[in-house]
Tab-separated table of C-alpha atoms in Angstrom:
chain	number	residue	atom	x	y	z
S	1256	UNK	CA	-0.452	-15.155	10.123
S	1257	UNK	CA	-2.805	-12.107	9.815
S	1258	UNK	CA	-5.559	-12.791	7.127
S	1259	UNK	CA	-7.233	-10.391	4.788
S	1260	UNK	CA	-9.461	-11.479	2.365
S	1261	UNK	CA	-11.179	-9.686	-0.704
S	1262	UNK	CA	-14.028	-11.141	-1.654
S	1263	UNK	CA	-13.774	-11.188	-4.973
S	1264	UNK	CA	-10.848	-11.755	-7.391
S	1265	UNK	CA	-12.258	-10.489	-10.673
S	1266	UNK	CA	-15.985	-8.487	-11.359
S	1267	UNK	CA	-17.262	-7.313	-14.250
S	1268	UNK	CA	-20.220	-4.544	-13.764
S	1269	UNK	CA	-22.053	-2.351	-16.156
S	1270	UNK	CA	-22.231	1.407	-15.727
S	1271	UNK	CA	-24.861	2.333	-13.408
S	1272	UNK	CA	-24.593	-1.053	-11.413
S	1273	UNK	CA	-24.083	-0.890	-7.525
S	1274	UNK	CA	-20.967	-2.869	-6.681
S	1275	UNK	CA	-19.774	-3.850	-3.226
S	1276	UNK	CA	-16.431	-5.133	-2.532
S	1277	UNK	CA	-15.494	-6.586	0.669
S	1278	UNK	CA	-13.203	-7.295	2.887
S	1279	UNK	CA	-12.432	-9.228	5.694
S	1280	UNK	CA	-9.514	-9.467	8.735
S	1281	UNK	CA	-8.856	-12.068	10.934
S	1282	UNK	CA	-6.584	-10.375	13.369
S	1283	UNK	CA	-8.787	-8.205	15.471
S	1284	UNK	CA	-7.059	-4.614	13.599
S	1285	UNK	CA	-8.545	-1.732	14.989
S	1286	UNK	CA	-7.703	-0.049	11.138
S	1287	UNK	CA	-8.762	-0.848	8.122
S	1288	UNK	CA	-8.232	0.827	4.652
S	1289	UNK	CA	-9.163	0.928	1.020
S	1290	UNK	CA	-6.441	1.601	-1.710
S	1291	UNK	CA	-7.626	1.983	-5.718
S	1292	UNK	CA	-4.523	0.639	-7.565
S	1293	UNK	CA	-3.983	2.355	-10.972
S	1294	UNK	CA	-0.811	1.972	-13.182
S	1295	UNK	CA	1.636	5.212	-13.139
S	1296	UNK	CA	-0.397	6.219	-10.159
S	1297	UNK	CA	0.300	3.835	-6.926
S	1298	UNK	CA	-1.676	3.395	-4.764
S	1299	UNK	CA	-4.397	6.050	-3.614
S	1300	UNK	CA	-6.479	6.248	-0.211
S	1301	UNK	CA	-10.305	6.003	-0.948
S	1302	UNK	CA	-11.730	5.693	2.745
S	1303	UNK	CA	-10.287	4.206	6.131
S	1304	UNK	CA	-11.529	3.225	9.236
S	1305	UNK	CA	-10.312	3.729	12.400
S	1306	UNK	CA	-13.398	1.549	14.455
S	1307	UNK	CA	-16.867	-0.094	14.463
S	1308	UNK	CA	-18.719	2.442	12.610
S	1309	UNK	CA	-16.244	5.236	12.067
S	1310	UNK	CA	-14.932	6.158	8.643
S	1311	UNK	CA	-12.858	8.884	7.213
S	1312	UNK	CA	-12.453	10.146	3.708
S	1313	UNK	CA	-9.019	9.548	1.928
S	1314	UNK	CA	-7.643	11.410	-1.077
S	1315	UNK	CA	-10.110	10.210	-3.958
S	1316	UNK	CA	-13.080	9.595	-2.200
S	1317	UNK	CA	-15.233	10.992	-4.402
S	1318	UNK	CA	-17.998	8.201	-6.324
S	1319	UNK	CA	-17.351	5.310	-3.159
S	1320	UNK	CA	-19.467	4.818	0.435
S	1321	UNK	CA	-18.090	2.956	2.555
S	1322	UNK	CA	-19.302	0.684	5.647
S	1323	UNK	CA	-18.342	-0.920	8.601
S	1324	UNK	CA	-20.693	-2.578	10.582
S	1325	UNK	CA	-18.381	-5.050	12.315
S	1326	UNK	CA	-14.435	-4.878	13.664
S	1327	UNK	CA	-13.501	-7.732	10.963
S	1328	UNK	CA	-15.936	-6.847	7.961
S	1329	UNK	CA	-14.818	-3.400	5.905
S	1330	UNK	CA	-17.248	-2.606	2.691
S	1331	UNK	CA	-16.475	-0.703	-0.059
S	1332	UNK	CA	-19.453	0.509	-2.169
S	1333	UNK	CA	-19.685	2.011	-5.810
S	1334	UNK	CA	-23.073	3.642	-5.857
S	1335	UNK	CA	-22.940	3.966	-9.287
S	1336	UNK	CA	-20.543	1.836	-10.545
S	1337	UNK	CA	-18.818	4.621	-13.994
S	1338	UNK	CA	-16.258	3.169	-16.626
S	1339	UNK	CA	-13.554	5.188	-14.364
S	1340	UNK	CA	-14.143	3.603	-11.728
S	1341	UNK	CA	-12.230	0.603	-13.602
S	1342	UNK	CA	-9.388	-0.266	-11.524
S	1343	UNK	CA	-7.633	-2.314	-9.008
S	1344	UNK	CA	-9.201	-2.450	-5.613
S	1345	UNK	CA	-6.892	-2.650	-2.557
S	1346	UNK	CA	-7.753	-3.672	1.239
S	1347	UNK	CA	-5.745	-3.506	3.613
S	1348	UNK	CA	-5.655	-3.619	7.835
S	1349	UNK	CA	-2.840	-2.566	10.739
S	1350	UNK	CA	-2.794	-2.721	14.448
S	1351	UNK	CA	-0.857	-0.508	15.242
S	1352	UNK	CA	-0.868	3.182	15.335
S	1353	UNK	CA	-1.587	4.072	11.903
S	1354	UNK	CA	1.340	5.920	11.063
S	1355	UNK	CA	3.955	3.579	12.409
S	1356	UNK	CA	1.760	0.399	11.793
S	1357	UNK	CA	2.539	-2.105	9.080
S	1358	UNK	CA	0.070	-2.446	6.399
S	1359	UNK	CA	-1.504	-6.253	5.335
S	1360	UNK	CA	-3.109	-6.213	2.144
S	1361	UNK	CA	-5.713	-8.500	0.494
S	1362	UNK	CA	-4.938	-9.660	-3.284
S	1363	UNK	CA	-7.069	-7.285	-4.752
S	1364	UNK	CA	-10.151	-7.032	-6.443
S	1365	UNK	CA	-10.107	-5.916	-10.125
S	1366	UNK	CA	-12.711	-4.447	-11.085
S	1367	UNK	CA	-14.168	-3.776	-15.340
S	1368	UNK	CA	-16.815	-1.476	-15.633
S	1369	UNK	CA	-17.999	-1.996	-18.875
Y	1401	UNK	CA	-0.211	17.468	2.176
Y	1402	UNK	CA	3.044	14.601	2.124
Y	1403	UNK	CA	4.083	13.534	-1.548
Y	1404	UNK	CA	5.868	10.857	-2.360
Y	1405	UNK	CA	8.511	10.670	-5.666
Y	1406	UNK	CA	10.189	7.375	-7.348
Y	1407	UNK	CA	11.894	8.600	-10.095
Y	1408	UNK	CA	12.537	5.346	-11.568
Y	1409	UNK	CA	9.342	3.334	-13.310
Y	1410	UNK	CA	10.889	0.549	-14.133
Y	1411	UNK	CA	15.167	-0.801	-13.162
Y	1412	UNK	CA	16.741	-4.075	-14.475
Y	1413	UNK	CA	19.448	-5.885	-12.934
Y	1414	UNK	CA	20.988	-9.219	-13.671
Y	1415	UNK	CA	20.664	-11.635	-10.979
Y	1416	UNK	CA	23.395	-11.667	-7.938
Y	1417	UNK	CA	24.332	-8.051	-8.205
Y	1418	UNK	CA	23.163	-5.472	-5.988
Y	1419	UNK	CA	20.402	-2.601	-7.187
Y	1420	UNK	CA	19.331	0.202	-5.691
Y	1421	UNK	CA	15.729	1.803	-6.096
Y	1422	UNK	CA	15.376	5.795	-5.229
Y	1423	UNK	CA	12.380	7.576	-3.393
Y	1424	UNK	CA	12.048	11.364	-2.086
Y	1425	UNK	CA	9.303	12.711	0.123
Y	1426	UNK	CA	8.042	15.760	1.227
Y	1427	UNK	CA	7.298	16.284	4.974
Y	1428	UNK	CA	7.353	19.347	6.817
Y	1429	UNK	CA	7.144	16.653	9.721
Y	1430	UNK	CA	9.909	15.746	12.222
Y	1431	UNK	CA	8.422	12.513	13.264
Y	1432	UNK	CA	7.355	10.016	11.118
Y	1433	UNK	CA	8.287	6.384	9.093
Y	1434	UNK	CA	9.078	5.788	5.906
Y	1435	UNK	CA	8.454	2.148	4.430
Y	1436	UNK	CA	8.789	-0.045	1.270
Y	1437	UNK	CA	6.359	-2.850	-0.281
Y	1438	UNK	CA	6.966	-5.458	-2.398
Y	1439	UNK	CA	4.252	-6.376	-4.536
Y	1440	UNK	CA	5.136	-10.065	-6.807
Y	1441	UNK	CA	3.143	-10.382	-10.083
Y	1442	UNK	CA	-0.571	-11.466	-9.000
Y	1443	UNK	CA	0.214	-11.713	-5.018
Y	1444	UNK	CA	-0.291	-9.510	-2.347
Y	1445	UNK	CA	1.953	-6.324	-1.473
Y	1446	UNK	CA	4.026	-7.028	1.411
Y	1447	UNK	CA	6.258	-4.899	3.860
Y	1448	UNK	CA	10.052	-5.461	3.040
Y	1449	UNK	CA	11.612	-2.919	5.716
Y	1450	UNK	CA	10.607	0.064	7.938
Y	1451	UNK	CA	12.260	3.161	9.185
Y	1452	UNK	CA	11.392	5.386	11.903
Y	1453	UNK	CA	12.522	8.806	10.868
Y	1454	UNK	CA	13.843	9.766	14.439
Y	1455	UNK	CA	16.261	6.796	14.171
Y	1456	UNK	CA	19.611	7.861	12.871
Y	1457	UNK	CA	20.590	4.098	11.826
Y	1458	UNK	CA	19.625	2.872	8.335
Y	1459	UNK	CA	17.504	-0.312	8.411
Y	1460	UNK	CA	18.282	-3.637	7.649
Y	1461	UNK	CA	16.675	-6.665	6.863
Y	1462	UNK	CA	19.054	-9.644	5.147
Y	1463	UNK	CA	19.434	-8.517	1.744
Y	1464	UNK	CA	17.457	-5.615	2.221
Y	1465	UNK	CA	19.093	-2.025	3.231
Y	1466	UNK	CA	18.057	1.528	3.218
Y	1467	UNK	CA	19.609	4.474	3.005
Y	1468	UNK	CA	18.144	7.195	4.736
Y	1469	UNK	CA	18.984	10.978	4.797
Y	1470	UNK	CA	16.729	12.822	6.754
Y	1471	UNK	CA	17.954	16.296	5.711
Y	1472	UNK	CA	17.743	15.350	1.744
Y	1473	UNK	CA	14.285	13.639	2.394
Y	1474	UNK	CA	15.467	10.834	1.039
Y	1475	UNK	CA	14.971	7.239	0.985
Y	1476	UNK	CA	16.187	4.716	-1.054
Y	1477	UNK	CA	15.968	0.620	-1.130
Y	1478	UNK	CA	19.491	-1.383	-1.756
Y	1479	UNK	CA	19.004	-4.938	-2.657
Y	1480	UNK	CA	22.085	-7.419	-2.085
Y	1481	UNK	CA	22.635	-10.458	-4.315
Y	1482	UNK	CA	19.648	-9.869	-6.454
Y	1483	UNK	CA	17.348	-13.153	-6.689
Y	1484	UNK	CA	14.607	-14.190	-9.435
Y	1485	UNK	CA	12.268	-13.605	-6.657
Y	1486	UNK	CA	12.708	-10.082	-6.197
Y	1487	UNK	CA	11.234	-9.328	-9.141
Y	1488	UNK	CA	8.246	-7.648	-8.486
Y	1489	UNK	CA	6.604	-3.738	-8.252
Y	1490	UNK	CA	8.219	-1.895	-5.055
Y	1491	UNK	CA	6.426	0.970	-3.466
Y	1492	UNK	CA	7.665	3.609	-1.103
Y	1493	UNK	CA	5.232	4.957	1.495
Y	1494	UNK	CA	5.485	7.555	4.049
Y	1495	UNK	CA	3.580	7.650	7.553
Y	1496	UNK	CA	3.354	10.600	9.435
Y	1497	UNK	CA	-0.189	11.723	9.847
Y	1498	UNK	CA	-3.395	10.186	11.222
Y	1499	UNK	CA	-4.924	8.982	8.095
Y	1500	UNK	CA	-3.340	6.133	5.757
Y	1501	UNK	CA	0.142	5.619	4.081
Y	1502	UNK	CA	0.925	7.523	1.267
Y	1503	UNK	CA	2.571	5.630	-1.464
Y	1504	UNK	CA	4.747	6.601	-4.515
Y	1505	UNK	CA	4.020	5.272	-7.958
Y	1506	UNK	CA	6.156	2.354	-7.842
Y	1507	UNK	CA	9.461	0.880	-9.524
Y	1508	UNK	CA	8.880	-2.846	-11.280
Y	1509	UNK	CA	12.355	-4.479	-10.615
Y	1510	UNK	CA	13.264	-6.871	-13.562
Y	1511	UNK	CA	15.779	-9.671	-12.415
Y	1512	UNK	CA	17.494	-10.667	-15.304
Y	1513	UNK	CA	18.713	-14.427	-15.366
């Protein structure tokens, strides 16, 4: 079964603070993806990654870096973590052509910016 | 840029009958897919069923059904014989571009005992 895994559960930062979430794939996906997870909203793209070293900006990427140093490994970074930024964190991977390929997700990392 | 609509925040339905969850999208696309998530309390979202657009048959998966019309841009979810585990938040998402899914808000199913 594929494998992604969030790092962290639960985190509690203060404003200012530079968080990094991260994720992890066991299942050699060329794709990789970052969802924030708000109530009333869904699901919105922050960053995805097509390779080693690529990255493209999603709908809301505005406040979050991203990084992608290895095929398995996909970072998400608050620079400066803000009391907005207070939300469920999703990762998620696919195989397959993007479009057409089913999503796995990680559980999520909730994150309180206090 | 492709939106995404579920009408319907929230749908109860007591447990063994059959409920069905409405999305609409908005694609000047011909070819694309359509999917829905599942997403149980605490656990991670999970595909429940996949359509590609250019397939005229509806798709199936046990319990699970869509219905599909193309021309309305619509897409909804039926679920057969409702169980206590189906309770959960279900997402519709649309794939048609390079970049990821786009997702609607959501509908949390209640399953009522």
């Amino acid at each position: 079964d594929v494998k992604v895994t969030q790092s962290s559960r639960y985190l509690v930062k203060r404003t200012g603070e530079k968080v990094f979430l991260e994720c992890v794939q066991d299942m050699d996906h060329e794709n990789m993806f970052w969802y924030r997870q708000d109530p009333g909203l869904g699901l919105r793209l922050i960053y995805f990654s097509y390779d080693v070293k690529m990255k493209e900006k999603g709908d809301i990427p505005e406040g979050y870096s991203v990084s992608r140093e290895k095929k398995e490994r996909f970072s998400l970074i608050l620079e400066s973590a803000s009391t907005n930024q207070t939300s469920m964190y999703l990762c998620a991977s696919s195989a397959q052509l993007v479009r057409a390929g089913e999503l796995f997700f990680g559980e999520g990392s909730r994150l309180t910016v206090l | 840029a492709q939106t995404v609509t579920q009408s319907q925040p929230e749908m109860s339905v007591q447990e063994a009958e059959t409920v069905t969850l409405s999305c609409t999208y908005d694609t000047s696309e011909s070819d694309y897919y359509l999917f829905w998530y599942k997403q149980p309390p605490s656990r991670q979202m999970i595909l429940v069923i996949r359509q590609e657009a250019y397939k005229q048959q509806n798709a199936t998966e046990n319990r699970f059904s869509v219905n599909f019309q193309k021309a309305a841009k619509s897409f909804s979810l039926k679920i057969s014989d409702s169980q206590l585990g189906d309770a959960a938040m279900y997402f519709c998402a649309y794939g048609g571009g390079a970049d990821g899914l786009t997702f609607g808000k959501g509908t949390h199913l209640i399953i009522q005992p």
